[in-house]
Amino acid sequence: MKNKNMFKMILIIFFITFPIFDIIYLYSHVTTLIRVFLLLFFALVTFWMHKESKRDFAFLLSYYLALLGFWGIEILHSRGFNSLVPSNFSAIMEATTLLKLSMPFTILYILKYQELSRKDFFLVIKVWTFMIAGSIVFFNICGFSLSSYTDQITRYSIFSWSKSVSVLDSATKGFFAVANQEAVLLLMLEILSIYGFLYDKKNLIVNVILVVLACLMLGTRVSTYGGILSFITFGVLYLVFNLFFKEKISKRVIWLLPIFMGWCLLLPISPNSNRVSEMKQANEHLENSVEKENDSNVFENTTENNNEPLNDYDRFVKLINKDIIGEQFYEQFYPFKYDQEFWMEIVENQNSINYNYRKIETAIVERMIEVDGRWSNKLFGITNSRIQNVGNLERDFVLHYYAFGIVGVMLTLSFYFYSIFLTFKNTIKTRTFIDFAILSCLCLFMMASFLSGNSINFLATIVPMAFVVSFSGKLKDC
């Protein structure tokens, strides 16, 4: 019994301190692997301490073996890949990625056999709220924080928003490594903070305010617009849920109204609103800068001031809209010199297609698949490492399909299919709002991953999500 209590305490400390390793100075492949191996070690300890876990451990081991088998298929399948651009396949990178993607099931197994209470659960959530949302708000107000989009130190704070500061300077993420990851976590913390305020303690209104401010300060579309939509939807669903099951509605729900009104007042001057304005200006610049002469090819008759014809690359650079398409795409990720036909087509279409970073990333990967031309890519993908060599796809479900194919998606995303079923079943069975809140967190996570990226493939998000899902069906409303 003493060993079990000690192990329980170690697990709580592990989860409480987890976000520390997602700050930019500690965020690395090394710290990621250390955390993965710790979780694997915790799984072995669970198997040793809880003999009744043998059946679940057998399932977990089978899942590991299935991923190992898929990894072997990836190695064989990658050998025949044909590409215009050097895009080396890394078996080690694929192995570590698949290992990371197995962690949600590992956490579900570990926590299933721990006697963690409601108090333990909300202790972790409260600490996460102050570590993530609290630090983002604190460093923003101090005027010393990392920009959400450039990773550069910015000295602008919320008090500068009315001055129409560029989103590159006004959107801040504290000192965390990836803004998209924190956006997904903030949506989850928003839901659980509202629940905690309505059901547990009045002073948890501070947590709600911190999360709301952090969502606006982070400045991504997911945190800004996804956050406010989640706030409204969850509040309405709270009323509907309690009316349907004839439960008492807390008077504290009224206090959510001034917070919502404050959000609406800050929204027009928030960083993401500035980002929308800047994108409109960039599109206007695109319309004014690119000229077509009698439907002729845009690469014809392009000269320098001295009337000497330009080479293909110089013409391309002269005509490409750099406000929309960053030079890293055609110089580093998928160089123009290897596939001029592709980039010329991009320039020809940039007037009719509203390109952005995500569309360009997707177009590059689709071009790689087109050049390779094998039907088997639909089944097994072209590997994650090969995609990362030419730039990340910032839509997780699209990334998984192109990287791992249909077979790989069924394996790597099976936790989420299972979790949707599990949490939905528990919500119907228990009729408790905490289970509904957990289901809401999972649905928001899935939606954010579908619309955005940098979520499903990273420990920073999948570990907290698996932690929350593991409590489905175990807690009661106060």
mmCIF file of C-alpha atoms in Angstrom, residues 275-290 316 319-330 343 346-347 349-361 364 394:
data_model
loop_
_atom_site.group_PDB
_atom_site.id
_atom_site.type_symbol
_atom_site.label_atom_id
_atom_site.label_comp_id
_atom_site.label_asym_id
_atom_site.label_seq_id
_atom_site.Cartn_x
_atom_site.Cartn_y
_atom_site.Cartn_z
ATOM 1 C CA ARG A 275 -3.891 39.665 -38.144
ATOM 2 C CA VAL A 276 -7.129 39.593 -40.154
ATOM 3 C CA SER A 277 -6.570 43.210 -41.230
ATOM 4 C CA GLU A 278 -2.980 42.471 -42.251
ATOM 5 C CA MET A 279 -4.084 39.471 -44.326
ATOM 6 C CA LYS A 280 -6.626 41.666 -46.163
ATOM 7 C CA GLN A 281 -3.909 44.182 -46.924
ATOM 8 C CA ALA A 282 -1.667 41.408 -48.222
ATOM 9 C CA ASN A 283 -4.430 40.173 -50.538
ATOM 10 C CA GLU A 284 -4.964 43.703 -51.838
ATOM 11 C CA HIS A 285 -1.241 43.942 -52.509
ATOM 12 C CA LEU A 286 -1.463 40.662 -54.420
ATOM 13 C CA GLU A 287 -4.199 42.029 -56.676
ATOM 14 C CA ASN A 288 -2.233 45.202 -57.369
ATOM 15 C CA SER A 289 1.221 43.666 -57.807
ATOM 16 C CA VAL A 290 0.597 40.793 -60.237
ATOM 17 C CA PHE A 316 9.739 33.964 -60.387
ATOM 18 C CA LEU A 319 6.361 37.913 -59.525
ATOM 19 C CA ILE A 320 5.742 35.771 -56.436
ATOM 20 C CA ASN A 321 3.755 37.504 -53.697
ATOM 21 C CA LYS A 322 6.119 37.369 -50.736
ATOM 22 C CA ASP A 323 3.445 38.762 -48.396
ATOM 23 C CA ILE A 324 1.551 35.498 -48.790
ATOM 24 C CA ILE A 325 4.219 32.937 -49.756
ATOM 25 C CA GLY A 326 7.364 33.069 -47.642
ATOM 26 C CA GLU A 327 10.703 32.622 -49.390
ATOM 27 C CA GLN A 328 11.536 29.660 -47.155
ATOM 28 C CA PHE A 329 9.089 27.567 -49.211
ATOM 29 C CA TYR A 330 10.773 28.025 -52.595
ATOM 30 C CA TRP A 343 6.346 27.022 -58.726
ATOM 31 C CA ILE A 346 1.752 28.646 -58.227
ATOM 32 C CA VAL A 347 2.586 32.111 -59.588
ATOM 33 C CA ASN A 349 -2.653 30.798 -60.010
ATOM 34 C CA GLN A 350 -1.886 33.187 -57.144
ATOM 35 C CA ASN A 351 -4.361 35.760 -58.482
ATOM 36 C CA SER A 352 -7.267 33.304 -58.523
ATOM 37 C CA ILE A 353 -6.375 31.189 -55.488
ATOM 38 C CA ASN A 354 -6.104 32.798 -52.078
ATOM 39 C CA TYR A 355 -2.899 31.082 -51.063
ATOM 40 C CA ASN A 356 -1.692 31.020 -47.480
ATOM 41 C CA TYR A 357 0.981 29.038 -45.683
ATOM 42 C CA ARG A 358 -1.257 26.027 -45.134
ATOM 43 C CA LYS A 359 -2.383 25.852 -48.761
ATOM 44 C CA ILE A 360 1.207 26.063 -49.965
ATOM 45 C CA GLU A 361 2.306 23.340 -47.537
ATOM 46 C CA ILE A 364 3.868 20.858 -51.950
ATOM 47 C CA GLU A 394 -0.577 22.540 -40.098
#
